[in-house]
Tab-separated table of C-alpha atoms in Angstrom:
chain	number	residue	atom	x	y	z
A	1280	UNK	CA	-3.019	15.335	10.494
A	1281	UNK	CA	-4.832	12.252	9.186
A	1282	UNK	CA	-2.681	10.706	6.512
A	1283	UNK	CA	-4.074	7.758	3.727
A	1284	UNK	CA	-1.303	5.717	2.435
A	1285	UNK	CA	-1.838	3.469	-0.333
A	1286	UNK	CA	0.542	1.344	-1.928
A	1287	UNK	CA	0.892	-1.718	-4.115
A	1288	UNK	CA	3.306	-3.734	-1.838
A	1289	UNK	CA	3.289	-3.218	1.752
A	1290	UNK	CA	5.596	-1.371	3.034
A	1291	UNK	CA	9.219	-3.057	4.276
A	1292	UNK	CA	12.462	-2.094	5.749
A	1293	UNK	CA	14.048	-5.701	4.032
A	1294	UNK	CA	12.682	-5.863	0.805
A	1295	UNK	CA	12.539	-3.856	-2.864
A	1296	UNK	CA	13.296	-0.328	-3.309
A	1297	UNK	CA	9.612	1.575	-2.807
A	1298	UNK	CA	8.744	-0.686	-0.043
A	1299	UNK	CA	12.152	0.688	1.833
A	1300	UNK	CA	11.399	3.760	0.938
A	1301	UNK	CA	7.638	3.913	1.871
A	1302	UNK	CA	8.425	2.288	5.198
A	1303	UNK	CA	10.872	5.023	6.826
A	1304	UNK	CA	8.331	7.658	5.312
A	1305	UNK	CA	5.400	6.172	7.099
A	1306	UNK	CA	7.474	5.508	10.354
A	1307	UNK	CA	8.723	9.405	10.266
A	1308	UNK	CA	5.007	10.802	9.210
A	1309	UNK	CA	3.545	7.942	12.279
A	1310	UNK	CA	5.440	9.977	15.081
A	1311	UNK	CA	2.850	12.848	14.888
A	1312	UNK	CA	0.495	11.965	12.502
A	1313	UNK	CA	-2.326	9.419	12.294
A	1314	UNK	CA	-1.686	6.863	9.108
A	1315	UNK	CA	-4.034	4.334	7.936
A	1316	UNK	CA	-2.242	2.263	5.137
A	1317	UNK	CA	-3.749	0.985	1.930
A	1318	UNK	CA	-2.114	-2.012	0.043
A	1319	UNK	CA	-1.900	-5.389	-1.846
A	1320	UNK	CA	-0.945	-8.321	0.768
A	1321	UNK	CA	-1.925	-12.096	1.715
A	1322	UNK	CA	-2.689	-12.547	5.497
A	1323	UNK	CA	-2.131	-16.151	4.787
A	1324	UNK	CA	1.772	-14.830	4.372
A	1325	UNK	CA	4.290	-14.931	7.092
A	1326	UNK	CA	6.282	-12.175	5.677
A	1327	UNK	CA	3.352	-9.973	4.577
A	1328	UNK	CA	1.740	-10.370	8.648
A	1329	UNK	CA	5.577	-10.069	9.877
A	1330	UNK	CA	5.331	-6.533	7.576
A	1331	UNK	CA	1.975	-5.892	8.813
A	1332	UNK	CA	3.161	-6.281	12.131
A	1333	UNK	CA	5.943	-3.823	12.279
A	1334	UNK	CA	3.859	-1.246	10.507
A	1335	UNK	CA	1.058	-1.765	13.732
A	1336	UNK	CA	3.872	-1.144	15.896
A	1337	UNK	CA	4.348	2.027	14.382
A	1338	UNK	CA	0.610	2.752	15.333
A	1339	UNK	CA	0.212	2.396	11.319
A	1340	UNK	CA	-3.615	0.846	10.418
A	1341	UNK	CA	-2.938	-1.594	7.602
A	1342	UNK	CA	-5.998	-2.831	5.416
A	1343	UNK	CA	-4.668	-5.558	2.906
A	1344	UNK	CA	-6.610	-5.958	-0.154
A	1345	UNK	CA	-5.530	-9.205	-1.726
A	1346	UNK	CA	-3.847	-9.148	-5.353
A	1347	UNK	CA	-6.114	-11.857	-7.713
A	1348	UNK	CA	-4.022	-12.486	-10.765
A	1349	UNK	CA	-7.438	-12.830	-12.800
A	1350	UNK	CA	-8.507	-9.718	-12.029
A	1351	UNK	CA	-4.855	-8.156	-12.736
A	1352	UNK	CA	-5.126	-10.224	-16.215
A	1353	UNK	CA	-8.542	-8.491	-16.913
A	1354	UNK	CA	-7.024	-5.278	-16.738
A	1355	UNK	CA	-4.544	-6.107	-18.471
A	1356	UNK	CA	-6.248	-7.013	-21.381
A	1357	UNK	CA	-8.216	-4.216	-21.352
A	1358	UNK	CA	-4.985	-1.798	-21.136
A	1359	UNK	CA	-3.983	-3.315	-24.999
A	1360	UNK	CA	-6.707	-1.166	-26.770
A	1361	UNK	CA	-6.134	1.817	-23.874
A	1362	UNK	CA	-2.928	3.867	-25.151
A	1363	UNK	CA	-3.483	5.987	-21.923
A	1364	UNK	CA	-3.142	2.935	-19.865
A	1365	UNK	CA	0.359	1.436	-18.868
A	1366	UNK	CA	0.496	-2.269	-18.348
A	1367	UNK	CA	2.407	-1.512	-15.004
A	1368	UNK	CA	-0.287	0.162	-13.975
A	1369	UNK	CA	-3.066	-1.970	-15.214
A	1370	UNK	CA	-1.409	-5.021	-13.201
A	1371	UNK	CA	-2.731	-3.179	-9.930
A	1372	UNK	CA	-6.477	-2.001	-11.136
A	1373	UNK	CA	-8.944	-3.454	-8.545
A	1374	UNK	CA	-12.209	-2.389	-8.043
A	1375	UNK	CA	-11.886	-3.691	-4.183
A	1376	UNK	CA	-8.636	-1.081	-3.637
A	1377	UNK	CA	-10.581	1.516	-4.784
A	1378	UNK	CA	-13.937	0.972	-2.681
A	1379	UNK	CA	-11.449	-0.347	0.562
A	1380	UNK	CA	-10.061	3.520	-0.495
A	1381	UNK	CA	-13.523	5.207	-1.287
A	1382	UNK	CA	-15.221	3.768	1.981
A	1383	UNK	CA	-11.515	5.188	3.882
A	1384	UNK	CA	-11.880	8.762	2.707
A	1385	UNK	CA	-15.072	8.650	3.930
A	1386	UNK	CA	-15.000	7.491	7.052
A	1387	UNK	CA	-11.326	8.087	7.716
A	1388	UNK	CA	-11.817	11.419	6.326
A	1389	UNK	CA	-8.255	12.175	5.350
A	1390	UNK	CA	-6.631	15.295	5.260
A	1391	UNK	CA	-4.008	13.861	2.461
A	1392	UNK	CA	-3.310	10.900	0.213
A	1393	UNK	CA	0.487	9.658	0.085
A	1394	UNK	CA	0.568	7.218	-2.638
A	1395	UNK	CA	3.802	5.252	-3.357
A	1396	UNK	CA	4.821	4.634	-6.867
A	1397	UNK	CA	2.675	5.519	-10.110
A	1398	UNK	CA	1.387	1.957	-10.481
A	1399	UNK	CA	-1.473	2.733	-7.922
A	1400	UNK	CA	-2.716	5.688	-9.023
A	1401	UNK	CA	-5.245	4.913	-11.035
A	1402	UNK	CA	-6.859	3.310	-8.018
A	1403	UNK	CA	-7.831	6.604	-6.364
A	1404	UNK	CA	-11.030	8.951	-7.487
A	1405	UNK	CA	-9.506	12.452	-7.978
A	1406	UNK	CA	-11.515	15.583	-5.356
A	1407	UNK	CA	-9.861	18.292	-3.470
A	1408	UNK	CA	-7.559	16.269	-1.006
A	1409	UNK	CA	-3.969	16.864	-0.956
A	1410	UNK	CA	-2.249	13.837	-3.378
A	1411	UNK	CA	2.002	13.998	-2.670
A	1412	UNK	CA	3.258	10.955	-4.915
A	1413	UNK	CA	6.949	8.906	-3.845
A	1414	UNK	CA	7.629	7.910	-7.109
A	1415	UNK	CA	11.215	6.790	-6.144
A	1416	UNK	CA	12.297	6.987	-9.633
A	1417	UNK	CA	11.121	7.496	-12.868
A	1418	UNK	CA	9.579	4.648	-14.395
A	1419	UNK	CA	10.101	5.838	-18.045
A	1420	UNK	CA	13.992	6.607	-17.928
A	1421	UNK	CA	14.061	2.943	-16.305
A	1422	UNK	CA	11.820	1.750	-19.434
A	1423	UNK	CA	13.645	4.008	-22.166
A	1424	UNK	CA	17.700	2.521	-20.714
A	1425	UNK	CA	15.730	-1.028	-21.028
A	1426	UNK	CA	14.734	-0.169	-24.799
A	1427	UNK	CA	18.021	0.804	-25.724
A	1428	UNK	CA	19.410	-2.635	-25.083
A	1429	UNK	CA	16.502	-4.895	-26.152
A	1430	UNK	CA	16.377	-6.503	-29.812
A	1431	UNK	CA	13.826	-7.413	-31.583
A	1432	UNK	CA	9.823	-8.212	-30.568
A	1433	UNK	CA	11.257	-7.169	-26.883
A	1434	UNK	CA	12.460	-4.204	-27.811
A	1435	UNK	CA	9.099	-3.409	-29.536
A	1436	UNK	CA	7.073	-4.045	-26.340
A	1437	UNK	CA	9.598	-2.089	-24.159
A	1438	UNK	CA	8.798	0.526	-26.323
A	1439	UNK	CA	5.350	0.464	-26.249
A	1440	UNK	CA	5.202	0.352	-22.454
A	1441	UNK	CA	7.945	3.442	-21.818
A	1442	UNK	CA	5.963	5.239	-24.164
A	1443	UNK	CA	2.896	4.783	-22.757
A	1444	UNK	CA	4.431	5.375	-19.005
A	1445	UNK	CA	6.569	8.442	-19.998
A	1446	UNK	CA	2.940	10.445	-20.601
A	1447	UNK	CA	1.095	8.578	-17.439
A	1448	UNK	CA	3.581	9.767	-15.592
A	1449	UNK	CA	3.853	13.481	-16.118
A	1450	UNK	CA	-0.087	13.153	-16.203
A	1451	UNK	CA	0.390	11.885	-12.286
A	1452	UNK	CA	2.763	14.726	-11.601
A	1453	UNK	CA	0.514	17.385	-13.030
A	1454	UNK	CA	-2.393	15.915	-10.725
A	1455	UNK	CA	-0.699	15.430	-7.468
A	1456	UNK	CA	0.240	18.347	-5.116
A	1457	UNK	CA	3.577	17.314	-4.669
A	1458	UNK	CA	5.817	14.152	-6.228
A	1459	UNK	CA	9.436	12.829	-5.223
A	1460	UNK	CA	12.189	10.569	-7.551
A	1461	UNK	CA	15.279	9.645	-5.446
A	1462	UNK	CA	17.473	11.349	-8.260
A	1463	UNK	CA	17.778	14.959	-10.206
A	1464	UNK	CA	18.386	12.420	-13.237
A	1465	UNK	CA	14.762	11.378	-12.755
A	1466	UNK	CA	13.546	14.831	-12.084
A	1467	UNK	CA	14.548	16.214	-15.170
A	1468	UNK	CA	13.251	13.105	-17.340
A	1469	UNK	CA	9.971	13.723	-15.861
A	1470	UNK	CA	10.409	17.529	-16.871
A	1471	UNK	CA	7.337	18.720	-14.304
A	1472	UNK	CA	8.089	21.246	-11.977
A	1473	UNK	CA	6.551	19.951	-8.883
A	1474	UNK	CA	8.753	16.605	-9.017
A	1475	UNK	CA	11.071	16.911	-6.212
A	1476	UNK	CA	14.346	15.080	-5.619
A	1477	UNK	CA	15.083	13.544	-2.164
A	1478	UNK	CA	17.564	11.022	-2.280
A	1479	UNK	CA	17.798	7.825	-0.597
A	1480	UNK	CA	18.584	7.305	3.091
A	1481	UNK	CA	20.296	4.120	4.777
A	1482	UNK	CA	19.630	2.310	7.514
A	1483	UNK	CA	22.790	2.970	9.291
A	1484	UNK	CA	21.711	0.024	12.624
A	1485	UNK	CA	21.204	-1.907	9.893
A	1486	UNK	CA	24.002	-1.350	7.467
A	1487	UNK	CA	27.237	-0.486	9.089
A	1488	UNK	CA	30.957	-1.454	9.332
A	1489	UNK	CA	30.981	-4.981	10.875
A	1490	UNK	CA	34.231	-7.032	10.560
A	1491	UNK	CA	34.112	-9.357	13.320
A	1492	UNK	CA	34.192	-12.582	10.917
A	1493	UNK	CA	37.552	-12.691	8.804
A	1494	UNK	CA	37.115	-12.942	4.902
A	1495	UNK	CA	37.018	-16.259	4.035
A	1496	UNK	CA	39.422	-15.066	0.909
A	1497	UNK	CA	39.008	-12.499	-1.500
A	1498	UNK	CA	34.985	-12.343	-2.805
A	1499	UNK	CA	33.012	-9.966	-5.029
A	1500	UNK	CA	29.920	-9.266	-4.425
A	1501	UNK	CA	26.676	-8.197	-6.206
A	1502	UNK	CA	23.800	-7.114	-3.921
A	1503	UNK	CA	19.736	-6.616	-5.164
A	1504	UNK	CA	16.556	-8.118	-6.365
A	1505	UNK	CA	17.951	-10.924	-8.754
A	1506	UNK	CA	14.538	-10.684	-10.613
A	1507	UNK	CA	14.729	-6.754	-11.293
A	1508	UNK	CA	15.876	-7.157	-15.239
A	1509	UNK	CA	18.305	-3.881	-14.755
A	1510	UNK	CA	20.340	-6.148	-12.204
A	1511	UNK	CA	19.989	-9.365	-14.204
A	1512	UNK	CA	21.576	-7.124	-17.220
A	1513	UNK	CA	24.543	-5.911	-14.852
A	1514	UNK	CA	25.481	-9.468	-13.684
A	1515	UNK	CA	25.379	-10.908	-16.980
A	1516	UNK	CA	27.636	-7.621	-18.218
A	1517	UNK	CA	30.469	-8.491	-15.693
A	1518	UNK	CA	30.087	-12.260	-15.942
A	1519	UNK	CA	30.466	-11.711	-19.760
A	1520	UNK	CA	33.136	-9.161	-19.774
A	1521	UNK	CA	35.005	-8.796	-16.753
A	1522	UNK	CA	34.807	-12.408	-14.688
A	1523	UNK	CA	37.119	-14.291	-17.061
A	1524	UNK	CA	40.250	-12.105	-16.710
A	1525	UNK	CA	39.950	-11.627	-12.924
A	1526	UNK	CA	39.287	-15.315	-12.390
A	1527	UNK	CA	42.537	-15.932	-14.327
A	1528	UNK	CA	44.916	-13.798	-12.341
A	1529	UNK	CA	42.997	-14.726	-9.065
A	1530	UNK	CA	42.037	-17.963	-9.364
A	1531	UNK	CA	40.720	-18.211	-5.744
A	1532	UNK	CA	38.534	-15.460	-5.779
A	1533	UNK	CA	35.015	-15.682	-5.435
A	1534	UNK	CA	31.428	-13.880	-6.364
A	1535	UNK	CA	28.438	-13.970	-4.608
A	1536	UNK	CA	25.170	-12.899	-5.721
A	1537	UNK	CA	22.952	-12.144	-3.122
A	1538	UNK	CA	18.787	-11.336	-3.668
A	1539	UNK	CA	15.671	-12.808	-4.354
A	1540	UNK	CA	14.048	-13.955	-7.393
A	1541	UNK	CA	17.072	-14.739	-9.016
A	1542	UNK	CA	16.110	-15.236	-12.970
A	1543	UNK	CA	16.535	-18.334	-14.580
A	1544	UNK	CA	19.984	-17.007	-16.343
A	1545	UNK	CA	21.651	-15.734	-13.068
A	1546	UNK	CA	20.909	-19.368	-11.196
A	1547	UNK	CA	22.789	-21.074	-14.403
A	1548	UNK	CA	25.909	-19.057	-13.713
A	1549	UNK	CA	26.361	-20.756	-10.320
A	1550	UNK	CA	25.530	-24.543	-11.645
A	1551	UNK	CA	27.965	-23.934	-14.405
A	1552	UNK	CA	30.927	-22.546	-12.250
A	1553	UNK	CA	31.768	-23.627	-8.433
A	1554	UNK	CA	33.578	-19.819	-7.858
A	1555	UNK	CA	30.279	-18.036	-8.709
A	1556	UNK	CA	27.582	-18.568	-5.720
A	1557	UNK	CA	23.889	-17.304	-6.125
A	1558	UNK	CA	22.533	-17.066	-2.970
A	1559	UNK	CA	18.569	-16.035	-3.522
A	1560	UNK	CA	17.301	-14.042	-0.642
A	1561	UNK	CA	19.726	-13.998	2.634
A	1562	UNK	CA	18.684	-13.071	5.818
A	1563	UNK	CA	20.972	-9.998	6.222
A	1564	UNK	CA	22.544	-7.976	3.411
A	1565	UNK	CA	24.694	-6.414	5.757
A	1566	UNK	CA	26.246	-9.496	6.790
A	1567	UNK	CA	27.318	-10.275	2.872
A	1568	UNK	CA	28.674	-6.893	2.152
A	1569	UNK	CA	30.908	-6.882	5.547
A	1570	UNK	CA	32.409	-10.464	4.057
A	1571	UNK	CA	33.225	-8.832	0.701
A	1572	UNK	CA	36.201	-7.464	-0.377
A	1573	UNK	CA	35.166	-5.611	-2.862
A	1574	UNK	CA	31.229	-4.357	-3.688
A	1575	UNK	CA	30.087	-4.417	-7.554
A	1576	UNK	CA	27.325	-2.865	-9.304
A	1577	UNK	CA	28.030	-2.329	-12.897
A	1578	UNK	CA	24.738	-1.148	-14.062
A	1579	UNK	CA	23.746	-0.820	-17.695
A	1580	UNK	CA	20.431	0.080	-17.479
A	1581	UNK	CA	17.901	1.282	-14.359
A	1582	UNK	CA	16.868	4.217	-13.100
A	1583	UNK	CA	17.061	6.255	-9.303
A	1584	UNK	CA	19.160	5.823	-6.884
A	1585	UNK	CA	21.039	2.325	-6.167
A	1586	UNK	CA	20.346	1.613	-2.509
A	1587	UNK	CA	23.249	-1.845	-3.249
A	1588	UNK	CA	25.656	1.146	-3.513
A	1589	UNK	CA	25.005	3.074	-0.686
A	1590	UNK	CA	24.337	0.061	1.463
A	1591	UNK	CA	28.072	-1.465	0.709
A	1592	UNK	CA	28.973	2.210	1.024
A	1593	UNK	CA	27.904	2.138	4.421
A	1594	UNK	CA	29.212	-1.240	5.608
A	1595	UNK	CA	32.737	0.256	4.432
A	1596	UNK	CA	33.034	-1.720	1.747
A	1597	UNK	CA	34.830	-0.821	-1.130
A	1598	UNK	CA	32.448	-0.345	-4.052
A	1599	UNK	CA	32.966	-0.396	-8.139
A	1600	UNK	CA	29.847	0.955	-10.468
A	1601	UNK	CA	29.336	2.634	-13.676
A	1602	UNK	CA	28.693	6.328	-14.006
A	1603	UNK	CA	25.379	4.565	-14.865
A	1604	UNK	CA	24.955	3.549	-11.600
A	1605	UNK	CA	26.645	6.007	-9.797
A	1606	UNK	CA	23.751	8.660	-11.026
A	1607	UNK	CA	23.190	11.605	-8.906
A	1608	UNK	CA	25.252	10.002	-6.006
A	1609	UNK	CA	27.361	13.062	-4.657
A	1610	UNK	CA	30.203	10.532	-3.594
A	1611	UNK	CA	33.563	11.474	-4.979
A	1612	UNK	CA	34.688	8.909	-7.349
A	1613	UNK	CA	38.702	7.700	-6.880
A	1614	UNK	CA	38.193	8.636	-2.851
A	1615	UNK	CA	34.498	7.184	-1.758
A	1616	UNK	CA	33.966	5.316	-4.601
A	1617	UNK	CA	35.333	3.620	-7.746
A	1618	UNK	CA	33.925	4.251	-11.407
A	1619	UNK	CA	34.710	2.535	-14.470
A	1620	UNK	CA	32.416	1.960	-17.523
A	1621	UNK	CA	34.640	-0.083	-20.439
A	1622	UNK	CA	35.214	-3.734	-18.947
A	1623	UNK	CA	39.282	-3.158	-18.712
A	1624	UNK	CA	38.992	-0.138	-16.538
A	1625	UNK	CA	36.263	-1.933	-14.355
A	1626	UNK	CA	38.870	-5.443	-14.273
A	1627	UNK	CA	41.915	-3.158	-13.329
A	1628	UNK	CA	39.483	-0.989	-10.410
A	1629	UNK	CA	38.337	-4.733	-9.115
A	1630	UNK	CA	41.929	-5.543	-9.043
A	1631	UNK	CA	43.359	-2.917	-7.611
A	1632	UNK	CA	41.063	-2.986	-4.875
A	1633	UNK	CA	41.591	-6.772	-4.385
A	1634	UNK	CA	45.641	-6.055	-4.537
A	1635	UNK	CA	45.742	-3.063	-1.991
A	1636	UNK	CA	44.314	-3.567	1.316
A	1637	UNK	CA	45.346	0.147	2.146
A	1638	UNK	CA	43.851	1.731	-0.832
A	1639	UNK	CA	40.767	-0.600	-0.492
A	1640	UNK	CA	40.489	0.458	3.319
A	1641	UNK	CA	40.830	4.162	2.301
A	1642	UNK	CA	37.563	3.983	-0.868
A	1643	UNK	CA	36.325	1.619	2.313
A	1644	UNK	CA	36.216	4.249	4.778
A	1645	UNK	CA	35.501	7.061	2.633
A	1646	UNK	CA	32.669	5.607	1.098
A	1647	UNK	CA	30.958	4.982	4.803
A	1648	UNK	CA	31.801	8.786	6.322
A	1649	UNK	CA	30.121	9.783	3.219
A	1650	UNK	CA	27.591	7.659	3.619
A	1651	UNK	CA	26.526	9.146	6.996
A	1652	UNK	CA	26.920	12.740	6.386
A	1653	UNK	CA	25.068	12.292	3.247
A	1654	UNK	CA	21.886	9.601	3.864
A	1655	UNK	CA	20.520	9.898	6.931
A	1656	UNK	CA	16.494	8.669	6.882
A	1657	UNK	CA	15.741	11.350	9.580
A	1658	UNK	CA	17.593	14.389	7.694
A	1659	UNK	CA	15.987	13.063	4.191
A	1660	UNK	CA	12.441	13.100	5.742
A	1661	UNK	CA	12.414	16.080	7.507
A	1662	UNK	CA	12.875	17.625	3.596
A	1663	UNK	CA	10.237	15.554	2.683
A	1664	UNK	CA	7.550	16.310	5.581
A	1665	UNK	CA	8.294	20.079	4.656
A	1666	UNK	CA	7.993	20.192	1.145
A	1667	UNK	CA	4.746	18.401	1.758
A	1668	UNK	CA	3.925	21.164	4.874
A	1669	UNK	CA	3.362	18.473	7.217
A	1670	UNK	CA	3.796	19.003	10.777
């Protein structure tokens, strides 16, 4: 089958959510399919022709079509007096994706269309081809959590924007043959009964239990995109309400944030306190995670799946998160995993996991068998490709 893959970042085992996701897709559908790929990317980037790369080793065709913020700022103008029209989306209008696309389905001649997130749609004239849409997660239960804690002129925006992406993206769902979210929390907020849920899979070469360094003392550790606003908000929630009262009773402890793009607000907590390191981006996840004692993610806000939890999961490391975060995660909390929401119960499950090296081996362990019997990339595809009825 002749698959067209379009997305609006290219497609990454190491970098955000829907480029993870998009990549093992693309390398399961490349084994017996043909895929040309679609997408925003700079040539004149190492890590974009380092991506490229290891798509074209998967026998992947990628065509970049290069991002021009002017154009971008265009459409977004233009999506103010559009109510149909979210700014997400807007951002990623370009008449060169859609001829690059156009001039594709015509000489390509594709027998489907797998588009990766919502924000490209727009970019692709509707016919008869087969459309199956990874939406990873829903974009308006991320935007509607967001609202909810915003104040003021922010809040006001937020609220524009979910509105405005809650109806594009049911529209999308309606249109497309088949769509996927990474969570049944995100299939019902769509509410369309060709959204499917597949959850996330892990890298398990990648992510695994690794403990040949010894801990250089005990360290927490907070894992993700330091840019992505849902993570800035869980940082600053622990920081605020939790940091204080464990630094007190340990004073040696440590905690590392680990990501790229770390905002403005998450750098200052470093400069202002020696105990609290923010790395940026690191050149293995994997490698912080099996140096933690103890894993945090005490989301607030977001949507999906949380790949930080699954990936500490999977390095064994003994993880704390809100139900929040926890979402449609099957993991047993208490025996894989630890969940607290109030700020005392998440200090006393950091501490106790800090105190007790046996119980924090035990939610260690746990957390990693379940990891592998539950997130497997070749079990989660193989749903995927058959939903879709691809060979």
């Amino acid at each position: 089958m002749k698959i067209l893959a379009i997305s609006s970042r290219i497609p990454s085992s190491g970098k955000k959510g829907d480029q993870v996701v998009s990549f093992f897709r693309l390398m399961h559908l490349a084994r017996s399919n043909t895929v040309v790929l679609v997408c925003f990317g700079d040539i004149t980037k190492a890590e974009d022709r380092e991506a490229k790369q290891a798509l074209e080793a998967l026998g992947i065709v990628v065509h970049f079509v290069l991002w021009k913020p002017f154009v971008a700022l265009a459409h977004l103008l233009k999506a103010i007096f559009n109510p149909l029209m979210p700014f997400q989306c807007a951002l990623f209008q370009s008449g060169e994706f859609k001829r690059t696309v156009n001039t594709l389905r015509i000489g390509f001649k594709p027998d489907a269309l797998y588009c990766v997130m919502v924000r490209v749609f727009p970019n692709i004239a509707q016919n008869k081809s087969r459309v199956f849409v990874d939406m990873v997660d829903s974009m308006g239960l991320n935007f509607s959590r967001r609202v909810s804690m915003a104040k003021g002129l922010k809040r006001w925006l937020l609220d524009l924007e979910c509105r405005r992406v809650c109806r594009f993206e049911r529209n999308v769902a309606l249109q497309a043959t088949q769509s996927f979210v990474v969570s049944k929390i995100d299939q019902k907020s769509i509410g369309i009964d060709k959204v499917h849920a597949i959850p996330l899979g892990i890298d398990m070469q990648q992510f695994n239990k690794n403990r040949g360094n010894p801990k250089p003392g005990p360290v927490i550790a907070f894992t993700g995109n330091m840019g992505y606003q849902p993570n800035i908000d869980a940082v600053q929630w622990f920081i605020q309400n939790c940091w204080p009262q464990i630094k007190s009773l340990i004073p040696e402890v440590q905690l590392i944030i680990a990501g790229s793009n770390p905002h403005p607000s998450v750098l200052a907590f470093g400069k202002h306190e020696s105990a609290i390191k923010v790395t940026g981006r690191v050149p293995s996840v994997a490698a912080i995670l099996n140096t933690a004692s103890v894993a945090i993610a005490p989301m607030q806000s977001g949507s999906g799946m949380q790949f930080k939890i699954l990936e500490a999961m999977a390095c064994a490391t003994p993880t704390v998160t809100t139900s929040l975060g926890l979402g449609d995660i099957s993991a047993t909390p208490g025996k894989d995993i630890m969940v607290a929401d109030s700020s005392p119960d998440f200090i006393q499950a950091v501490l106790s996991l800090l105190a007790s090296t046996q119980l924090s081996a035990a939610i260690g362990d746990s957390g990693m068998e379940y990891v592998r019997n539950h997130h497997s990339w070749e079990a989660i595809n193989e749903q995927f490709v058959e939903i879709c009825g691809i060979s």
